[in-house]
Each structure stands twice: as C-alpha cells, then as structure tokens.
Amino acid sequence: MTKPLSVLFVSSEVYPFAKTGGVADVSYSLPLALRDLGHDIRVMLPKYGSISERKNKIHEINRLKDIPIPVGDTVSLATVKSSSMSNPRTKVQAYVTTNTNYLDAYKGFYADPVTGIDYENNDERFIFFNKTVLQTCLLLGWFPDIIHCNDWQTGLIPALAREMYPEEFKNTKIIYTIHNFGNQGSFPAESIAKVGLPESALESITHNGRLNFMKAGIVHANRISTVSPTYCGEVLAGSELSDGLDDLLKKTPEKMMGILHGVDMMTWNPAIDSLIAKKYTAETLTNKIPNKEALLKRSGLPVHLDVPLIGMIGRLNEQKGVHLILEAAERLFAEDIHFVLLGDGEQEMKQKFAELAERYPHKVSVTLGFDDDLAHLIEAGADMYLMPSLFEPCGLNQQYSLVYGTVPIVRSTGGLKDTVFEYNEETSEGNGFVFNEFSADAMLDAIHRALRLYKQRDTWLQMVKQGMKEDHSWGNAARQYSEMYRSIMKDLE
Ligand code: ADP
C-alpha cells in the first residue's frame, strides 16, 4: 500500500464551525474524504467572535498558548486550540486559532454582518492568522508533507513558509486552491510592510502597487488548483475577473489544474437529510411534495402545490447575477410561479430584495441572513433552482439541486457549464436549463423553457430522476487531489 501523506488543510471557513459559502462546505467534505483515502489530514481555521467554543467542543492545547505574533509594529497573542469535525464514518482533527483583538472582537468573518461592508483591518486579521498556521507547525515540530491553502485568506502562508522558514519547511509541498479569483485580498500599499517579509520578497506579494494575498499564494505554491475545469480554462484564457493575475498563471500553466468539487452525500442527500420535512429518493419522489408544502408555508406563500416553485440561495452580489432577477421582475412575476430566495449581502441589495417581496407578496418570499436549515428545505421543496451567475468557479448549489431533484436553471459559465446540461426533449438527455448570454432576456427564455416542460409531468419527472441518479459525490474529486499530492511529492525525490 502507498504511504499515507500528512496534510495540513487551511481555510478561513470550515463547516460546521464557520460558514458563509461553498468554501466552508469544501473545507469540511474534502478533508474527510481524504481521511477516508488514508491520509493523516488536519484542518486549521480562525475562531471568529460568533463561533461558540462550548458548542464546537474547542479545547486548549498546552503547547500552543499565548504565541506572540507580530503584525506590522505590534505583537498580538494567539492561542491555538483543538477540536474535530466528523461524519458517521470518519473524524478529522481541527486546529483553531483564537485571539482577542483580531478574531473574537468580530462577529462577522470578513464583513460587518449588519452593513455587509468589509472590516478595515482584514489585512492585519489575515496576516495574523496566516502566521499562526506556521507557528503551530513550528511549535508542534510537525512539518506535514503537504500544506493545502485555500483562497486569498491563506495566500500568504506559502510566501511566509518559503521566505521565513525555508529550512524547516524544505520537505513540505504547498498547494494553493483558488475558489474565486474575484476576491484576491488586495490591500493598500501601506499593508505590504505589515507582513514583515524581507525587501527581496516584497515583489512576490505586490500586484498593481498593492498587497495581494492571492499573488503571494500563486508565486510561492508548488501547485495551484481551481475548482472546475471550465473555470480553470476561463482564467487561463485571460478573463478580466483575474485582474491581471492570469498573466502570472500563464507563465506556468503546468502548475495549474481544475478539479470539479462535488456533493457531500452525508450532508446533502434527501434520503437521509434530517433538516427537511420528509425524506425521499428518486424512487419515492412523491415524498418530495410535503417538502414543497412545508417550504411554501414557512415562506408565507399560498400553498398551491401545482404552481411551479423556483428556489435560490446565495450571496446577493454581482457574481451571482441577482440583479438580472430585479431587472426581469415584472415579466418574471407576471407568470404563475412562486419564488423563494435566501441570501445575505450588502445592505443596498438586501433592501432591493425586501422591496421585491413586498411588491409581490403572494409570489415572492425573501429571507435575508444565513440559515442552513432553510437552505436544505429550499433544495428539497423547490421544483427548480435558479443560478444566473455572471461567473461561477464551481458552484455547489446546482449540484445539490440535482441530487434533490430540483431542476437547475443556470448560466453557462465555470462549474455550472461542467455540471448542468440543457434538456433535449427529442433525445431525453440533459438535466436542466442553460442560457449563455448574461442578460435578463436570456435568463427569462431559459425559465420559460423550464415552465413549459414543467407542465408535461411525465417528461419533467423523467428529467428530475435522471438528475438524481447522476453521481455528484466527492469521491472523484478527493482522488484527484490525492493524486495531485502524490505527484508533487514525487518532485522531491
Ligand atoms: P459560493 O461558494 O460562491 O457562495 P456555492 O454554490 O459554491 O456558492 O456554495 C454556497 C453554499 O453556501 C451552499 O452550501 C449554500 O447552501 C450556502 N449558502 C449560501 N448563502 C446562504 C445563506 N444565506 N444561508 C444558508 N446557506 C447559504
């Protein structure tokens, strides 16, 4: 048998401790799946003020108390604690960075929960967290084979490891996974000095005159991955979304690969989901109906089970294409449909959706904030799921929808393009509805195609079952990551 590898997986959000989006789901499912493949994997995350130590069984570790961490001209103390995350089969250890001034003092992870505006000292907060990761390894005397970093919030780890502790981490390979190029951790020039790297390394963390966490990750990691093959191609083709960092990636395309993420079938699975009104499978599809009923009731909408119900969950921002819904509202809600939306985001967008719900009280229900239970019920109770994203690196909700028999209507971009295929009535192939142009008209066209087919009950149900029977589970992605780990370890030999 091949030797298991030791892996430290670092993320700024990990379900069930902390979650705002898909990265948290991935940071839970992937380490557990890699543990199943035999690797000695541990995760590390920050403990924000809203995370309860008691509820998450977070305990102190003797060796990791009051660690001094310099950020700019000040030194703050980190105490790294221990916890674990598990599923019915497996358990993974978690290191949790705790601290008063940068972490406990803030209830939001990156932004104020009320205004949705980013915290001004996010540069310092995440420089601090990144440094605690390496200090933990040093104090434990544990130098894993792989450090796997995720998104901008961990981008300085590769730079700090290579520039400050080259000897200690000489046998450690670093992987940097980019979940979203739209968010690079870019901060004013004054932030560069706060990292504390030598002059010779500053160019590698600077982009367009600003501190750029993501650039630091790209330059210093041994391999870079992104979260779907199509998104990987889009970024390398030079999309404006990467804000010039694509030029850097193009220089070493062999360092880069796209791995499509999947569904954690122990968390998102209608056959065993205890957060929904009634469990069901493709064989017991009539049991999906009580979920629709429960969702309509909970949303305060009339319980008309024959009216198609469109669901949507996510961050209310430009990336998710939510303004197309506002633009199309008059034409969309002229149809006999119900629409249930759960989302969070900046105040202005939340206000617009609250107004939409007021304008169409019998058709539209909007819940603002974060609500995991409702997210599960939407996946189970809706007939269709809308994702009109401008760009979508991977997208998990369209895959959850397929598993829950909730037909996705998506724009053809990134991971959506890799997972949703237009239904073809002649060949009976396909699992959803897809539009190309980023416009309200194209989105409405796709919704109309879905509404038309919804009336042909037998064909609709055949398509639903087809989607439910596809394999979207994590296994394949975990194997690809494992192979990537092994292939870079070979570079050492
Ligand atoms: P992204 O990672 O871009 O946010 P994904 O589709 O990959 O989008 O993943 C989103 C994940 O976050 C899903 O698990 C979804 O259910 C969850 N989610 C997003 N917004 C909310 C919310 N307001 N309440 C509950 N869950 C949410």
Short mmCIF file of C-alpha atoms and ligand atoms in Angstrom, two decimals:
data_model
loop_
_atom_site.label_atom_id
_atom_site.label_comp_id
_atom_site.label_asym_id
_atom_site.label_seq_id
_atom_site.Cartn_x
_atom_site.Cartn_y
_atom_site.Cartn_z
CA MET A 1 0.00 0.00 0.00
CA THR A 2 1.20 3.53 -0.73
CA LYS A 3 2.30 5.53 2.27
CA PRO A 4 -0.32 7.95 3.64
CA LEU A 5 0.68 11.61 3.48
CA SER A 6 0.47 14.14 6.31
CA VAL A 7 -1.58 17.16 5.25
CA LEU A 8 -2.48 20.46 6.91
CA PHE A 9 -5.58 21.90 5.21
CA VAL A 10 -6.03 25.61 5.96
CA SER A 11 -9.20 27.56 5.35
CA SER A 12 -10.87 30.73 6.64
CA GLU A 13 -14.19 28.91 6.95
CA VAL A 14 -14.93 25.29 7.71
CA TYR A 15 -18.40 23.80 8.19
CA PRO A 16 -19.80 23.29 10.85
CA PHE A 17 -17.62 25.82 12.75
CA ALA A 18 -17.96 28.75 10.34
CA LYS A 19 -19.72 29.11 7.01
CA THR A 20 -20.68 31.88 4.62
CA GLY A 21 -20.46 29.90 1.37
CA GLY A 22 -19.18 26.94 -0.58
CA VAL A 23 -15.58 27.12 0.72
CA ALA A 24 -16.85 26.03 4.14
CA ASP A 25 -18.59 23.00 2.63
CA VAL A 26 -15.46 22.04 0.71
CA SER A 27 -13.23 22.53 3.78
CA TYR A 28 -15.39 20.02 5.62
CA SER A 29 -16.06 17.42 2.91
CA LEU A 30 -12.65 17.28 1.23
CA PRO A 31 -10.53 16.65 4.36
CA LEU A 32 -12.99 13.94 5.49
CA ALA A 33 -12.88 12.33 2.04
CA LEU A 34 -9.06 12.49 2.03
CA ARG A 35 -9.00 10.94 5.51
CA ASP A 36 -11.11 8.13 4.07
CA LEU A 37 -8.40 7.64 1.47
CA GLY A 38 -5.95 7.07 4.34
CA HIS A 39 -4.16 10.43 4.63
CA ASP A 40 -3.24 11.94 8.01
CA ILE A 41 -5.06 15.22 7.43
CA ARG A 42 -5.77 18.01 9.92
CA VAL A 43 -7.56 21.31 9.26
CA MET A 44 -6.85 24.79 10.62
CA LEU A 45 -9.18 27.78 10.80
CA PRO A 46 -9.69 31.03 12.73
CA LYS A 47 -12.27 31.31 15.52
CA TYR A 48 -14.33 34.43 14.89
CA GLY A 49 -16.38 36.05 17.64
CA SER A 50 -19.59 34.33 16.56
CA ILE A 51 -18.20 30.80 16.94
CA SER A 52 -19.00 29.18 20.27
CA GLU A 53 -16.16 27.23 21.90
CA ARG A 54 -18.60 25.28 24.02
CA LYS A 55 -20.90 24.25 21.16
CA ASN A 56 -17.97 23.29 18.94
CA LYS A 57 -16.06 21.49 21.73
CA ILE A 58 -12.94 23.61 21.23
CA HIS A 59 -10.28 22.83 23.89
CA GLU A 60 -6.90 24.27 24.86
CA ILE A 61 -3.63 22.57 23.95
CA ASN A 62 -0.79 23.09 26.42
CA ARG A 63 1.96 23.78 23.95
CA LEU A 64 0.06 26.35 21.90
CA LYS A 65 -0.86 29.09 24.38
CA ASP A 66 -0.15 32.84 24.09
CA ILE A 67 2.02 32.65 20.99
CA PRO A 68 3.36 36.13 20.12
CA ILE A 69 2.58 37.03 16.50
CA PRO A 70 3.99 40.24 15.00
CA VAL A 71 1.81 42.17 12.56
CA GLY A 72 3.31 45.49 11.46
CA ASP A 73 4.66 47.26 14.53
CA THR A 74 2.52 45.40 17.03
CA VAL A 75 2.56 41.95 18.52
CA SER A 76 -0.69 40.10 19.31
CA LEU A 77 -1.18 36.81 21.10
CA ALA A 78 -2.59 33.68 19.51
CA THR A 79 -3.78 30.65 21.41
CA VAL A 80 -4.32 27.69 19.13
CA LYS A 81 -6.94 25.25 20.36
CA SER A 82 -8.09 21.84 19.25
CA SER A 83 -11.39 20.42 18.08
CA SER A 84 -12.57 17.94 15.48
CA MET A 85 -15.09 17.51 12.72
CA SER A 86 -16.66 14.24 11.73
CA ASN A 87 -19.19 12.34 9.71
CA PRO A 88 -20.59 8.92 10.67
CA ARG A 89 -17.52 7.26 9.14
CA THR A 90 -14.54 9.48 9.83
CA LYS A 91 -13.07 12.13 12.10
CA VAL A 92 -10.53 14.86 11.37
CA GLN A 93 -8.65 16.99 13.91
CA ALA A 94 -9.05 20.77 13.71
CA TYR A 95 -6.64 23.44 14.98
CA VAL A 96 -8.47 26.65 15.78
CA THR A 97 -6.65 29.99 16.11
CA THR A 98 -8.13 32.09 18.88
CA ASN A 99 -7.25 35.68 19.70
CA THR A 100 -8.93 38.68 21.27
CA ASN A 101 -8.21 41.74 19.16
CA TYR A 102 -8.30 40.33 15.62
CA LEU A 103 -10.77 37.48 15.90
CA ASP A 104 -13.02 37.39 18.97
CA ALA A 105 -13.73 41.10 18.59
CA TYR A 106 -15.52 40.47 15.27
CA LYS A 107 -18.77 38.57 14.84
CA GLY A 108 -18.55 38.58 11.04
CA PHE A 109 -15.79 36.67 9.27
CA TYR A 110 -14.78 39.30 6.73
CA ALA A 111 -17.54 41.88 6.86
CA ASP A 112 -19.83 43.57 9.32
CA PRO A 113 -22.96 41.38 9.48
CA VAL A 114 -25.26 44.41 9.53
CA THR A 115 -23.78 46.65 6.83
CA GLY A 116 -22.12 43.89 4.78
CA ILE A 117 -19.04 46.13 4.49
CA ASP A 118 -15.57 44.54 4.80
CA TYR A 119 -13.66 45.16 8.02
CA GLU A 120 -10.93 47.77 7.52
CA ASN A 121 -8.23 45.68 9.17
CA ASN A 122 -8.80 42.47 7.19
CA ASP A 123 -5.17 42.74 6.04
CA GLU A 124 -3.92 42.55 9.63
CA ARG A 125 -6.50 39.95 10.68
CA PHE A 126 -5.42 37.52 7.99
CA ILE A 127 -1.67 38.27 8.16
CA PHE A 128 -2.10 37.31 11.81
CA PHE A 129 -3.99 34.11 11.03
CA ASN A 130 -1.51 33.05 8.30
CA LYS A 131 1.39 33.46 10.72
CA THR A 132 -0.33 31.38 13.40
CA VAL A 133 -0.51 28.46 10.96
CA LEU A 134 3.24 28.24 10.52
CA GLN A 135 3.91 28.91 14.21
CA THR A 136 1.66 25.98 15.07
CA CYS A 137 3.74 23.64 12.90
CA LEU A 138 6.96 25.01 14.39
CA LEU A 139 5.78 24.64 17.99
CA LEU A 140 4.42 21.15 17.39
CA GLY A 141 7.53 20.16 15.46
CA TRP A 142 5.09 18.89 12.82
CA PHE A 143 6.14 19.62 9.26
CA PRO A 144 3.48 18.00 7.11
CA ASP A 145 4.17 16.62 3.64
CA ILE A 146 1.54 18.99 2.25
CA ILE A 147 0.10 22.32 3.33
CA HIS A 148 -3.10 22.90 1.38
CA CYS A 149 -4.16 26.57 1.35
CA ASN A 150 -7.50 27.94 0.17
CA ASP A 151 -8.40 31.33 -1.28
CA TRP A 152 -6.94 34.75 -0.51
CA GLN A 153 -7.33 34.43 3.25
CA THR A 154 -4.49 31.86 3.32
CA GLY A 155 -2.40 33.20 0.40
CA LEU A 156 0.49 34.49 2.49
CA ILE A 157 1.23 31.08 4.03
CA PRO A 158 3.28 29.86 1.05
CA ALA A 159 5.24 33.14 0.97
CA LEU A 160 5.95 33.11 4.72
CA ALA A 161 6.96 29.44 4.68
CA ARG A 162 9.38 29.86 1.81
CA GLU A 163 10.83 33.23 2.80
CA MET A 164 10.98 32.98 6.60
CA TYR A 165 11.36 29.27 7.35
CA PRO A 166 12.90 27.70 4.20
CA GLU A 167 14.88 25.15 6.17
CA GLU A 168 12.01 23.97 8.40
CA PHE A 169 9.55 23.58 5.52
CA LYS A 170 12.03 22.34 2.93
CA ASN A 171 10.29 18.98 2.64
CA THR A 172 6.79 20.42 2.71
CA LYS A 173 4.95 20.97 -0.58
CA ILE A 174 2.32 23.68 -0.75
CA ILE A 175 -0.90 23.60 -2.73
CA TYR A 176 -2.95 26.71 -3.27
CA THR A 177 -6.59 26.27 -4.28
CA ILE A 178 -8.35 29.29 -5.70
CA HIS A 179 -12.09 29.16 -5.15
CA ASN A 180 -12.72 32.65 -6.51
CA PHE A 181 -10.40 34.92 -8.48
CA GLY A 182 -12.81 37.78 -7.93
CA ASN A 183 -11.61 38.10 -4.35
CA GLN A 184 -7.83 38.41 -4.16
CA GLY A 185 -7.20 40.01 -0.78
CA SER A 186 -5.94 43.25 -2.26
CA PHE A 187 -4.96 45.96 0.24
CA PRO A 188 -3.32 49.40 0.05
CA ALA A 189 0.46 49.70 -0.40
CA GLU A 190 0.88 50.53 3.32
CA SER A 191 -0.22 46.98 4.15
CA ILE A 192 2.80 45.41 2.42
CA ALA A 193 5.23 46.25 5.24
CA LYS A 194 2.86 44.78 7.84
CA VAL A 195 3.61 41.25 6.56
CA GLY A 196 7.22 41.59 7.75
CA LEU A 197 8.91 39.89 4.79
CA PRO A 198 12.41 40.90 3.64
CA GLU A 199 12.73 43.55 0.93
CA SER A 200 13.73 40.93 -1.66
CA ALA A 201 10.37 39.13 -1.26
CA LEU A 202 8.08 42.13 -1.49
CA GLU A 203 7.65 42.00 -5.27
CA SER A 204 6.17 38.50 -4.89
CA ILE A 205 3.33 39.74 -2.68
CA THR A 206 2.66 43.00 -4.55
CA HIS A 207 0.28 43.42 -7.50
CA ASN A 208 -0.53 46.77 -9.10
CA GLY A 209 1.22 48.51 -6.22
CA ARG A 210 -0.94 46.84 -3.57
CA LEU A 211 -0.55 43.92 -1.18
CA ASN A 212 -2.15 40.94 -2.91
CA PHE A 213 -2.58 37.75 -0.84
CA MET A 214 -3.55 35.70 -3.87
CA LYS A 215 -0.46 36.66 -5.84
CA ALA A 216 1.67 35.58 -2.87
CA GLY A 217 -0.04 32.19 -2.95
CA ILE A 218 0.36 31.79 -6.70
CA VAL A 219 4.04 32.73 -6.75
CA HIS A 220 5.14 30.55 -3.85
CA ALA A 221 2.91 27.45 -4.09
CA ASN A 222 4.17 24.29 -5.76
CA ARG A 223 0.80 23.69 -7.44
CA ILE A 224 -2.29 25.78 -7.98
CA SER A 225 -5.73 24.38 -8.44
CA THR A 226 -9.05 25.90 -9.12
CA VAL A 227 -12.44 24.42 -8.61
CA SER A 228 -13.68 23.30 -12.02
CA PRO A 229 -12.04 22.56 -15.36
CA THR A 230 -14.08 25.20 -17.21
CA TYR A 231 -13.24 27.94 -14.70
CA CYS A 232 -9.57 26.94 -14.93
CA GLY A 233 -9.75 27.38 -18.72
CA GLU A 234 -11.63 30.67 -18.39
CA VAL A 235 -8.98 32.09 -16.06
CA LEU A 236 -6.08 30.94 -18.24
CA ALA A 237 -7.83 32.40 -21.29
CA GLY A 238 -7.36 35.78 -19.64
CA SER A 239 -10.58 36.78 -18.01
CA GLU A 240 -10.89 40.27 -16.57
CA LEU A 241 -12.01 38.56 -13.37
CA SER A 242 -8.42 37.69 -12.51
CA ASP A 243 -7.39 41.36 -12.63
CA GLY A 244 -4.10 40.70 -14.41
CA LEU A 245 -3.06 37.71 -12.28
CA ASP A 246 -3.84 35.47 -15.26
CA ASP A 247 -0.57 36.72 -16.84
CA LEU A 248 1.27 35.21 -13.92
CA LEU A 249 -0.58 31.92 -14.21
CA LYS A 250 0.03 31.71 -17.95
CA LYS A 251 3.77 31.65 -17.32
CA THR A 252 3.47 28.28 -15.56
CA PRO A 253 0.33 26.58 -16.89
CA GLU A 254 1.80 23.21 -15.84
CA LYS A 255 1.42 24.31 -12.19
CA MET A 256 -2.31 24.81 -12.64
CA MET A 257 -5.26 22.40 -12.78
CA GLY A 258 -9.05 22.40 -12.39
CA ILE A 259 -10.77 19.85 -10.15
CA LEU A 260 -14.56 19.83 -10.06
CA HIS A 261 -15.84 19.70 -6.50
CA GLY A 262 -18.80 17.57 -5.55
CA VAL A 263 -21.57 16.93 -3.08
CA ASP A 264 -21.06 15.60 0.43
CA MET A 265 -23.67 12.85 0.29
CA MET A 266 -23.77 12.57 4.09
CA THR A 267 -24.80 16.22 4.47
CA TRP A 268 -26.70 16.98 1.27
CA ASN A 269 -28.81 13.95 0.49
CA PRO A 270 -32.64 13.88 0.54
CA ALA A 271 -32.64 10.20 1.51
CA ILE A 272 -31.08 10.94 4.93
CA ASP A 273 -31.45 14.72 5.42
CA SER A 274 -32.93 15.37 8.86
CA LEU A 275 -33.34 19.10 8.14
CA ILE A 276 -36.13 18.58 5.59
CA ALA A 277 -39.83 17.86 6.11
CA LYS A 278 -39.84 14.36 4.56
CA LYS A 279 -37.00 12.24 3.24
CA TYR A 280 -37.19 10.93 -0.34
CA THR A 281 -35.29 9.30 -3.19
CA ALA A 282 -35.76 9.07 -6.97
CA GLU A 283 -37.94 6.01 -6.25
CA THR A 284 -40.10 7.78 -3.66
CA LEU A 285 -40.41 11.14 -5.37
CA THR A 286 -43.95 11.80 -4.13
CA ASN A 287 -42.32 12.35 -0.74
CA LYS A 288 -40.75 15.49 -2.18
CA ILE A 289 -44.22 17.11 -2.15
CA PRO A 290 -44.50 17.55 1.67
CA ASN A 291 -41.22 19.49 1.41
CA LYS A 292 -42.77 21.87 -1.10
CA GLU A 293 -45.75 22.29 1.18
CA ALA A 294 -43.51 22.96 4.20
CA LEU A 295 -41.40 25.45 2.24
CA LEU A 296 -44.46 27.37 0.98
CA LYS A 297 -45.90 27.51 4.50
CA ARG A 298 -42.64 28.59 6.08
CA SER A 299 -42.21 31.24 3.37
CA GLY A 300 -45.69 32.64 3.94
CA LEU A 301 -46.75 31.89 0.37
CA PRO A 302 -50.10 30.38 -0.67
CA VAL A 303 -49.91 26.58 -0.61
CA HIS A 304 -50.70 25.92 -4.28
CA LEU A 305 -48.80 22.76 -5.00
CA ASP A 306 -49.36 22.87 -8.77
CA VAL A 307 -47.70 26.25 -9.16
CA PRO A 308 -44.00 25.87 -10.05
CA LEU A 309 -41.72 26.95 -7.21
CA ILE A 310 -38.30 28.40 -8.03
CA GLY A 311 -35.68 28.49 -5.26
CA MET A 312 -32.43 30.36 -4.88
CA ILE A 313 -29.78 30.59 -2.12
CA GLY A 314 -26.63 32.65 -2.06
CA ARG A 315 -24.71 35.83 -1.69
CA LEU A 316 -26.65 38.75 -3.14
CA ASN A 317 -23.89 40.22 -5.27
CA GLU A 318 -22.85 40.87 -8.82
CA GLN A 319 -21.20 37.46 -9.21
CA LYS A 320 -24.44 35.64 -8.51
CA GLY A 321 -26.30 37.65 -11.20
CA VAL A 322 -29.07 38.62 -8.81
CA HIS A 323 -29.64 41.99 -10.49
CA LEU A 324 -30.94 40.09 -13.54
CA ILE A 325 -33.84 38.98 -11.34
CA LEU A 326 -34.59 42.56 -10.33
CA GLU A 327 -34.39 43.62 -13.97
CA ALA A 328 -36.69 40.81 -15.12
CA ALA A 329 -39.08 41.11 -12.14
CA GLU A 330 -42.12 42.49 -13.96
CA ARG A 331 -42.02 39.88 -16.71
CA LEU A 332 -40.97 37.05 -14.41
CA PHE A 333 -43.69 37.58 -11.83
CA ALA A 334 -46.36 38.02 -14.46
CA GLU A 335 -46.05 34.22 -14.68
CA ASP A 336 -47.94 31.89 -12.39
CA ILE A 337 -44.91 30.99 -10.23
CA HIS A 338 -43.60 31.16 -6.70
CA PHE A 339 -40.08 32.33 -5.91
CA VAL A 340 -38.25 31.71 -2.63
CA LEU A 341 -34.91 33.39 -2.04
CA LEU A 342 -32.48 33.06 0.87
CA GLY A 343 -29.50 35.36 0.80
CA ASP A 344 -27.14 37.69 2.51
CA GLY A 345 -25.03 40.57 1.32
CA GLU A 346 -24.67 44.31 1.26
CA GLN A 347 -27.42 46.45 2.70
CA GLU A 348 -28.48 48.05 -0.59
CA MET A 349 -29.07 44.73 -2.34
CA LYS A 350 -30.89 43.29 0.68
CA GLN A 351 -33.16 46.32 0.63
CA LYS A 352 -33.97 45.80 -3.06
CA PHE A 353 -34.96 42.18 -2.50
CA ALA A 354 -37.01 43.06 0.57
CA GLU A 355 -38.90 45.53 -1.65
CA LEU A 356 -39.39 42.86 -4.30
CA ALA A 357 -41.07 40.62 -1.74
CA GLU A 358 -43.31 43.49 -0.67
CA ARG A 359 -44.28 44.15 -4.28
CA TYR A 360 -45.25 40.51 -4.96
CA PRO A 361 -46.38 39.20 -1.55
CA HIS A 362 -48.24 36.19 -3.00
CA LYS A 363 -45.43 35.15 -5.30
CA VAL A 364 -42.11 36.10 -3.77
CA SER A 365 -40.63 35.28 -0.38
CA VAL A 366 -37.25 36.68 0.63
CA THR A 367 -35.34 35.63 3.75
CA LEU A 368 -32.28 37.75 4.49
CA GLY A 369 -29.40 36.36 6.54
CA PHE A 370 -27.80 32.95 6.90
CA ASP A 371 -30.00 29.92 7.60
CA ASP A 372 -28.67 26.42 6.99
CA ASP A 373 -31.98 24.70 7.85
CA LEU A 374 -33.88 26.81 5.34
CA ALA A 375 -31.19 26.20 2.71
CA HIS A 376 -31.82 22.44 2.98
CA LEU A 377 -35.59 22.92 2.83
CA ILE A 378 -35.30 25.09 -0.29
CA GLU A 379 -33.23 22.42 -2.03
CA ALA A 380 -35.84 19.80 -1.10
CA GLY A 381 -39.01 21.85 -1.56
CA ALA A 382 -38.42 23.82 -4.75
CA ASP A 383 -39.19 22.46 -8.22
CA MET A 384 -36.47 24.49 -9.91
CA TYR A 385 -33.29 26.22 -8.74
CA LEU A 386 -32.07 29.45 -10.34
CA MET A 387 -28.37 30.34 -10.68
CA PRO A 388 -27.91 33.15 -13.23
CA SER A 389 -24.27 33.74 -12.23
CA LEU A 390 -22.01 36.18 -14.06
CA PHE A 391 -19.21 33.80 -13.16
CA GLU A 392 -19.20 30.66 -11.01
CA PRO A 393 -15.88 28.97 -10.20
CA CYS A 394 -17.57 25.69 -9.19
CA GLY A 395 -20.98 26.18 -7.69
CA LEU A 396 -22.31 23.66 -5.24
CA ASN A 397 -25.97 24.59 -5.10
CA GLN A 398 -26.70 23.49 -8.67
CA GLN A 399 -25.19 20.11 -7.78
CA TYR A 400 -27.17 19.91 -4.52
CA SER A 401 -30.25 20.72 -6.62
CA LEU A 402 -29.58 17.81 -8.97
CA VAL A 403 -29.26 15.46 -6.00
CA TYR A 404 -32.53 16.81 -4.52
CA GLY A 405 -34.46 16.50 -7.82
CA THR A 406 -34.74 20.29 -8.11
CA VAL A 407 -34.08 21.20 -11.71
CA PRO A 408 -31.28 23.78 -12.13
CA ILE A 409 -31.66 26.78 -14.44
CA VAL A 410 -28.17 28.22 -14.87
CA ARG A 411 -26.00 30.44 -16.97
CA SER A 412 -23.31 28.60 -18.88
CA THR A 413 -20.17 29.59 -17.00
CA GLY A 414 -17.44 27.90 -14.90
CA GLY A 415 -18.57 24.91 -12.89
CA LEU A 416 -22.20 25.43 -13.96
CA LYS A 417 -21.13 24.58 -17.50
CA ASP A 418 -19.42 21.41 -16.25
CA THR A 419 -22.47 20.10 -14.38
CA VAL A 420 -25.74 21.31 -15.98
CA PHE A 421 -26.82 20.36 -19.50
CA GLU A 422 -29.86 21.63 -21.40
CA TYR A 423 -32.66 19.08 -21.52
CA ASN A 424 -33.35 17.82 -25.03
CA GLU A 425 -36.90 16.57 -25.49
CA GLU A 426 -36.01 14.55 -28.57
CA THR A 427 -33.16 12.57 -27.06
CA SER A 428 -34.33 12.83 -23.41
CA GLU A 429 -30.78 13.84 -22.49
CA GLY A 430 -29.87 16.65 -20.12
CA ASN A 431 -30.60 17.60 -16.54
CA GLY A 432 -31.60 21.27 -16.54
CA PHE A 433 -31.85 24.54 -18.47
CA VAL A 434 -28.91 26.61 -19.59
CA PHE A 435 -28.52 30.10 -21.07
CA ASN A 436 -25.41 31.75 -22.44
CA GLU A 437 -25.82 35.49 -22.71
CA PHE A 438 -25.66 37.33 -19.40
CA SER A 439 -28.97 39.14 -19.80
CA ALA A 440 -32.44 39.22 -18.28
CA ASP A 441 -33.91 38.16 -21.65
CA ALA A 442 -31.73 35.06 -21.94
CA MET A 443 -32.49 34.13 -18.32
CA LEU A 444 -36.23 34.57 -18.89
CA ASP A 445 -36.06 32.42 -22.01
CA ALA A 446 -34.49 29.59 -20.02
CA ILE A 447 -37.08 29.96 -17.24
CA HIS A 448 -39.87 29.84 -19.84
CA ARG A 449 -38.44 26.65 -21.31
CA ALA A 450 -38.44 25.14 -17.82
CA LEU A 451 -42.01 26.30 -17.09
CA ARG A 452 -43.20 24.80 -20.38
CA LEU A 453 -41.66 21.44 -19.64
CA TYR A 454 -42.94 21.50 -16.07
CA LYS A 455 -46.46 21.16 -17.49
CA GLN A 456 -45.52 17.89 -19.21
CA ARG A 457 -45.48 15.95 -15.96
CA ASP A 458 -44.11 12.64 -17.21
CA THR A 459 -41.26 14.19 -19.15
CA TRP A 460 -40.47 16.51 -16.24
CA LEU A 461 -40.32 13.66 -13.74
CA GLN A 462 -38.15 11.62 -16.08
CA MET A 463 -35.68 14.55 -16.25
CA VAL A 464 -35.79 15.00 -12.46
CA LYS A 465 -35.00 11.34 -11.85
CA GLN A 466 -32.22 11.43 -14.41
CA GLY A 467 -30.54 14.28 -12.50
CA MET A 468 -30.98 12.49 -9.18
CA LYS A 469 -29.27 9.39 -10.47
CA GLU A 470 -26.11 11.19 -11.59
CA ASP A 471 -23.04 10.75 -9.42
CA HIS A 472 -22.01 14.12 -7.94
CA SER A 473 -20.33 12.71 -4.84
CA TRP A 474 -16.92 13.83 -3.54
CA GLY A 475 -15.08 10.56 -4.27
CA ASN A 476 -13.78 11.54 -7.66
CA ALA A 477 -12.53 14.98 -6.60
CA ALA A 478 -10.85 13.58 -3.47
CA ARG A 479 -8.99 11.02 -5.59
CA GLN A 480 -7.79 13.76 -7.94
CA TYR A 481 -6.49 15.83 -5.01
CA SER A 482 -4.79 12.75 -3.58
CA GLU A 483 -3.11 12.11 -6.93
CA MET A 484 -2.01 15.73 -7.08
CA TYR A 485 -0.46 15.45 -3.60
CA ARG A 486 1.38 12.32 -4.63
CA SER A 487 2.58 13.75 -7.91
CA ILE A 488 4.18 16.78 -6.22
CA MET A 489 5.75 14.63 -3.54
CA LYS A 490 7.47 12.76 -6.40
CA ASP A 491 9.04 16.07 -7.49
CA LEU A 492 11.01 15.90 -4.23
CA GLU A 493 12.53 12.51 -4.86
P1 ADP B 1 -20.35 30.24 -3.15
O1 ADP B 1 -19.28 29.37 -2.63
O2 ADP B 1 -19.93 31.10 -4.28
O3 ADP B 1 -21.02 31.01 -2.07
P2 ADP B 1 -21.70 27.76 -3.78
O4 ADP B 1 -22.90 27.44 -4.60
O5 ADP B 1 -20.44 27.08 -4.16
O6 ADP B 1 -21.51 29.32 -3.76
O7 ADP B 1 -21.97 27.36 -2.25
C1 ADP B 1 -22.83 28.03 -1.46
C2 ADP B 1 -23.01 27.26 -0.16
O8 ADP B 1 -23.36 28.21 0.84
C3 ADP B 1 -24.16 26.28 -0.19
O9 ADP B 1 -23.98 25.29 0.80
C4 ADP B 1 -25.35 27.18 0.20
O10 ADP B 1 -26.44 26.44 0.66
C5 ADP B 1 -24.72 28.03 1.27
N1 ADP B 1 -25.31 29.34 1.45
C6 ADP B 1 -25.07 30.48 0.74
N2 ADP B 1 -25.79 31.51 1.24
C7 ADP B 1 -26.51 31.01 2.28
C8 ADP B 1 -27.45 31.59 3.21
N3 ADP B 1 -27.79 32.87 3.15
N4 ADP B 1 -27.98 30.77 4.16
C9 ADP B 1 -27.63 29.46 4.23
N5 ADP B 1 -26.75 28.87 3.38
C10 ADP B 1 -26.19 29.63 2.43
#
